[in-house]
Tab-separated table of C-alpha atoms in Angstrom:
chain	number	residue	atom	x	y	z
A	1	UNK	CA	-4.450	11.990	51.081
A	2	UNK	CA	-6.700	11.562	48.081
A	3	UNK	CA	-6.647	14.463	45.630
A	4	UNK	CA	-9.082	14.842	42.763
A	5	UNK	CA	-8.347	17.079	39.784
A	6	UNK	CA	-10.683	18.087	37.005
A	7	UNK	CA	-9.571	19.478	33.677
A	8	UNK	CA	-10.552	21.798	32.128
A	9	UNK	CA	-11.908	24.185	34.750
A	10	UNK	CA	-14.220	25.711	32.164
A	11	UNK	CA	-15.368	24.680	28.725
A	12	UNK	CA	-17.530	26.398	26.125
A	13	UNK	CA	-18.837	24.485	23.111
A	14	UNK	CA	-21.440	25.015	20.384
A	15	UNK	CA	-24.660	23.065	20.594
A	16	UNK	CA	-24.501	19.591	19.077
A	17	UNK	CA	-20.858	18.984	19.793
A	18	UNK	CA	-19.648	15.848	21.584
A	19	UNK	CA	-17.388	16.590	24.543
A	20	UNK	CA	-15.257	14.932	27.195
A	21	UNK	CA	-14.676	16.048	30.766
A	22	UNK	CA	-11.691	14.672	32.628
A	23	UNK	CA	-11.168	13.650	36.228
A	24	UNK	CA	-8.010	12.261	37.817
A	25	UNK	CA	-7.361	10.983	41.333
A	26	UNK	CA	-4.130	10.199	43.156
A	27	UNK	CA	-5.118	7.122	45.208
A	28	UNK	CA	-6.324	4.223	43.050
A	29	UNK	CA	-7.789	2.342	46.035
A	30	UNK	CA	-11.256	3.726	45.442
A	31	UNK	CA	-14.591	2.149	46.287
A	32	UNK	CA	-16.531	4.026	43.638
A	33	UNK	CA	-16.578	7.204	41.596
A	34	UNK	CA	-19.574	9.430	41.100
A	35	UNK	CA	-20.292	12.220	38.630
A	36	UNK	CA	-22.583	15.047	39.704
A	37	UNK	CA	-24.142	18.009	38.013
A	38	UNK	CA	-24.649	21.326	39.803
A	39	UNK	CA	-26.728	24.133	38.375
A	40	UNK	CA	-26.041	27.695	39.601
A	41	UNK	CA	-27.420	28.195	43.097
A	42	UNK	CA	-28.657	24.622	43.284
A	43	UNK	CA	-27.683	21.357	44.918
A	44	UNK	CA	-25.863	18.395	43.414
A	45	UNK	CA	-27.648	15.945	41.150
A	46	UNK	CA	-26.110	12.517	40.774
A	47	UNK	CA	-25.536	11.565	37.138
A	48	UNK	CA	-23.587	8.319	37.137
A	49	UNK	CA	-22.027	6.023	39.701
A	50	UNK	CA	-19.215	3.656	38.731
A	51	UNK	CA	-18.139	0.915	41.111
A	52	UNK	CA	-14.418	0.189	41.318
A	53	UNK	CA	-14.954	-3.132	39.513
A	54	UNK	CA	-16.694	-1.475	36.567
A	55	UNK	CA	-15.222	0.158	33.492
A	56	UNK	CA	-18.102	2.364	32.419
A	57	UNK	CA	-21.678	3.419	32.988
A	58	UNK	CA	-24.147	4.937	30.552
A	59	UNK	CA	-27.260	7.010	30.991
A	60	UNK	CA	-28.857	8.504	27.903
A	61	UNK	CA	-26.357	10.842	26.238
A	62	UNK	CA	-23.894	10.443	29.112
A	63	UNK	CA	-21.146	7.863	29.351
A	64	UNK	CA	-18.639	7.683	32.172
A	65	UNK	CA	-15.537	5.543	32.078
A	66	UNK	CA	-13.170	4.525	34.834
A	67	UNK	CA	-9.543	3.437	34.626
A	68	UNK	CA	-8.645	2.761	38.215
A	69	UNK	CA	-5.042	1.756	37.570
A	70	UNK	CA	-4.229	5.069	35.934
A	71	UNK	CA	-6.428	7.075	38.298
A	72	UNK	CA	-8.658	8.536	35.613
A	73	UNK	CA	-12.299	8.910	34.720
A	74	UNK	CA	-13.967	10.644	31.815
A	75	UNK	CA	-17.496	11.891	31.307
A	76	UNK	CA	-18.568	11.862	27.683
A	77	UNK	CA	-21.563	13.972	26.669
A	78	UNK	CA	-22.969	13.288	23.223
A	79	UNK	CA	-24.799	15.849	21.113
A	80	UNK	CA	-24.572	18.581	23.737
A	81	UNK	CA	-27.544	20.886	24.356
A	82	UNK	CA	-27.836	24.310	26.023
A	83	UNK	CA	-29.633	22.573	28.887
A	84	UNK	CA	-26.417	20.687	29.638
A	85	UNK	CA	-24.826	23.949	30.799
A	86	UNK	CA	-23.821	23.443	34.426
A	87	UNK	CA	-20.840	22.581	36.603
A	88	UNK	CA	-19.864	18.927	36.531
A	89	UNK	CA	-18.146	17.465	39.570
A	90	UNK	CA	-16.505	14.111	40.022
A	91	UNK	CA	-16.033	12.570	43.435
A	92	UNK	CA	-14.374	9.405	44.722
A	93	UNK	CA	-14.804	7.383	47.880
A	94	UNK	CA	-11.986	5.264	49.235
A	95	UNK	CA	-12.064	1.556	49.938
A	96	UNK	CA	-10.597	1.639	53.423
A	97	UNK	CA	-12.739	0.712	56.388
A	98	UNK	CA	-16.351	1.735	56.563
A	99	UNK	CA	-15.640	5.273	55.568
A	100	UNK	CA	-17.678	6.369	52.576
A	101	UNK	CA	-16.959	10.068	52.500
A	102	UNK	CA	-16.462	11.626	49.112
A	103	UNK	CA	-13.501	13.658	47.950
A	104	UNK	CA	-14.562	16.128	45.267
A	105	UNK	CA	-12.792	17.702	42.368
A	106	UNK	CA	-13.167	21.421	41.819
A	107	UNK	CA	-15.479	20.899	38.862
A	108	UNK	CA	-15.688	21.781	35.188
A	109	UNK	CA	-18.020	24.631	34.299
A	110	UNK	CA	-19.651	23.757	30.972
A	111	UNK	CA	-21.405	26.244	28.731
A	112	UNK	CA	-23.202	24.976	25.635
A	113	UNK	CA	-23.938	27.792	23.222
A	114	UNK	CA	-27.143	27.704	21.166
H	1	UNK	CA	-39.193	9.346	48.906
H	2	UNK	CA	-38.839	13.138	48.915
H	3	UNK	CA	-35.066	12.933	48.974
H	4	UNK	CA	-32.771	14.671	51.435
H	5	UNK	CA	-34.541	17.687	52.891
H	6	UNK	CA	-32.671	20.680	54.250
H	7	UNK	CA	-33.956	23.771	55.971
H	8	UNK	CA	-33.840	26.653	55.764
H	9	UNK	CA	-32.924	27.215	52.113
H	10	UNK	CA	-31.464	30.633	52.898
H	11	UNK	CA	-30.287	32.130	56.146
H	12	UNK	CA	-29.013	35.637	56.740
H	13	UNK	CA	-27.763	36.391	60.220
H	14	UNK	CA	-25.619	38.883	62.042
H	15	UNK	CA	-22.149	38.084	63.256
H	16	UNK	CA	-22.205	36.555	66.711
H	17	UNK	CA	-25.624	34.982	66.383
H	18	UNK	CA	-26.320	31.269	66.645
H	19	UNK	CA	-27.279	29.474	63.454
H	20	UNK	CA	-28.883	26.037	63.217
H	21	UNK	CA	-29.149	24.144	59.961
H	22	UNK	CA	-31.376	21.109	59.653
H	23	UNK	CA	-31.386	17.954	57.592
H	24	UNK	CA	-33.720	15.016	57.088
H	25	UNK	CA	-31.972	12.132	55.311
H	26	UNK	CA	-33.594	9.553	53.092
H	27	UNK	CA	-35.312	6.903	55.150
H	28	UNK	CA	-33.176	3.783	55.483
H	29	UNK	CA	-29.882	5.506	54.713
H	30	UNK	CA	-27.333	4.709	57.405
H	31	UNK	CA	-24.811	7.432	56.559
H	32	UNK	CA	-25.294	11.171	56.832
H	33	UNK	CA	-22.761	13.760	55.738
H	34	UNK	CA	-22.424	17.520	56.152
H	35	UNK	CA	-20.459	19.374	53.458
H	36	UNK	CA	-19.612	23.024	52.998
H	37	UNK	CA	-19.100	24.654	49.609
H	38	UNK	CA	-17.234	27.894	48.982
H	39	UNK	CA	-15.731	29.409	45.879
H	40	UNK	CA	-12.258	29.283	47.359
H	41	UNK	CA	-12.246	25.762	48.780
H	42	UNK	CA	-14.917	23.905	46.828
H	43	UNK	CA	-16.785	21.121	48.618
H	44	UNK	CA	-15.367	20.104	51.976
H	45	UNK	CA	-16.563	17.351	54.282
H	46	UNK	CA	-17.290	18.676	57.757
H	47	UNK	CA	-18.562	15.607	59.593
H	48	UNK	CA	-20.318	12.332	58.955
H	49	UNK	CA	-22.496	9.952	60.950
H	50	UNK	CA	-23.088	6.234	60.724
H	51	UNK	CA	-26.252	4.962	62.382
H	52	UNK	CA	-26.596	8.300	64.200
H	53	UNK	CA	-23.079	8.103	65.664
H	54	UNK	CA	-20.491	10.737	64.656
H	55	UNK	CA	-17.597	8.925	62.999
H	56	UNK	CA	-15.270	11.620	61.728
H	57	UNK	CA	-15.510	15.292	62.627
H	58	UNK	CA	-11.983	16.223	61.599
H	59	UNK	CA	-13.366	18.562	58.958
H	60	UNK	CA	-15.218	20.729	61.455
H	61	UNK	CA	-13.296	23.996	61.241
H	62	UNK	CA	-13.554	25.186	64.831
H	63	UNK	CA	-15.215	24.559	68.154
H	64	UNK	CA	-17.863	27.024	67.084
H	65	UNK	CA	-19.242	24.255	64.881
H	66	UNK	CA	-21.168	21.311	66.294
H	67	UNK	CA	-23.403	18.639	64.780
H	68	UNK	CA	-25.882	16.205	66.221
H	69	UNK	CA	-28.007	13.354	64.995
H	70	UNK	CA	-30.520	12.520	67.733
H	71	UNK	CA	-32.320	9.961	65.581
H	72	UNK	CA	-32.179	8.338	62.161
H	73	UNK	CA	-34.383	10.959	60.535
H	74	UNK	CA	-32.888	14.234	61.740
H	75	UNK	CA	-29.569	16.013	62.032
H	76	UNK	CA	-28.500	19.548	62.895
H	77	UNK	CA	-25.400	21.597	62.248
H	78	UNK	CA	-24.967	24.492	64.640
H	79	UNK	CA	-22.614	27.455	64.466
H	80	UNK	CA	-22.236	29.506	67.618
H	81	UNK	CA	-21.149	32.252	67.417
H	82	UNK	CA	-21.319	32.791	63.663
H	83	UNK	CA	-18.687	34.820	61.759
H	84	UNK	CA	-18.680	36.327	58.249
H	85	UNK	CA	-16.155	33.720	57.063
H	86	UNK	CA	-18.751	31.036	57.767
H	87	UNK	CA	-20.770	32.312	54.809
H	88	UNK	CA	-21.115	29.389	52.407
H	89	UNK	CA	-23.570	26.822	51.109
H	90	UNK	CA	-23.984	23.915	53.489
H	91	UNK	CA	-25.073	20.590	52.038
H	92	UNK	CA	-26.376	17.499	53.733
H	93	UNK	CA	-26.127	14.123	51.986
H	94	UNK	CA	-27.111	10.584	52.862
H	95	UNK	CA	-26.047	7.169	51.651
H	96	UNK	CA	-27.178	3.591	52.201
H	97	UNK	CA	-25.051	1.185	54.202
H	98	UNK	CA	-21.987	0.180	52.217
H	99	UNK	CA	-22.155	3.233	50.007
H	100	UNK	CA	-22.539	1.129	46.903
H	101	UNK	CA	-25.516	3.126	45.728
H	102	UNK	CA	-23.808	6.470	45.974
H	103	UNK	CA	-24.899	9.632	47.627
H	104	UNK	CA	-27.995	11.800	47.508
H	105	UNK	CA	-27.566	15.474	48.295
H	106	UNK	CA	-30.045	17.952	49.651
H	107	UNK	CA	-30.609	21.319	47.998
H	108	UNK	CA	-28.375	23.061	50.495
H	109	UNK	CA	-28.648	26.007	52.867
H	110	UNK	CA	-27.079	29.252	51.710
H	111	UNK	CA	-25.757	30.985	54.822
H	112	UNK	CA	-24.784	34.632	54.831
H	113	UNK	CA	-23.283	36.124	57.979
H	114	UNK	CA	-23.122	39.901	57.932
């Protein structure tokens, strides 16, 4: 059974700092990995999607990397801003069959202090 | 496209009552997923459909839960009878065939059973 772990569970940084969020998964036979952002009381917003054949994806100040063999992904946020404060979730979908359900980590709650 | 649309946004009901949650997926998406989010258990997959057919309902907690997808543009999740431990945020998500483009989540329905 696929298990997804995110470390740290919570992180507080001063504005302007670069930071890295970590995600690890136990089954390397993934189809893709997706990073989401969730604001308090809100739904999930997709940030980046990395296919299993890719090593990284970038969107603005965000960069996500994937090392499938070691079962790890990182989300790098450059020049953090108070508006980046949210919970960040990573999720993987497995390669087997036609199943595309996601297995989520428990998230990292990020607070960027002004 | 307006994205995945869920209704209602909030639902407060008394224990024992029937609750119906609704979801309209993105047009053209072949997969539809129902997730539940709680503080204790995070995001859990309840059931998913492919081309309106239920594929895996192993995450449905009890017989009190049922889901239907009568057509490609509508799905319901029903709880009958509802219990306080069903209180959670219920998310609907959809994905194109193959899943290569990732998932889009709705804003969720916050259910409170008193």
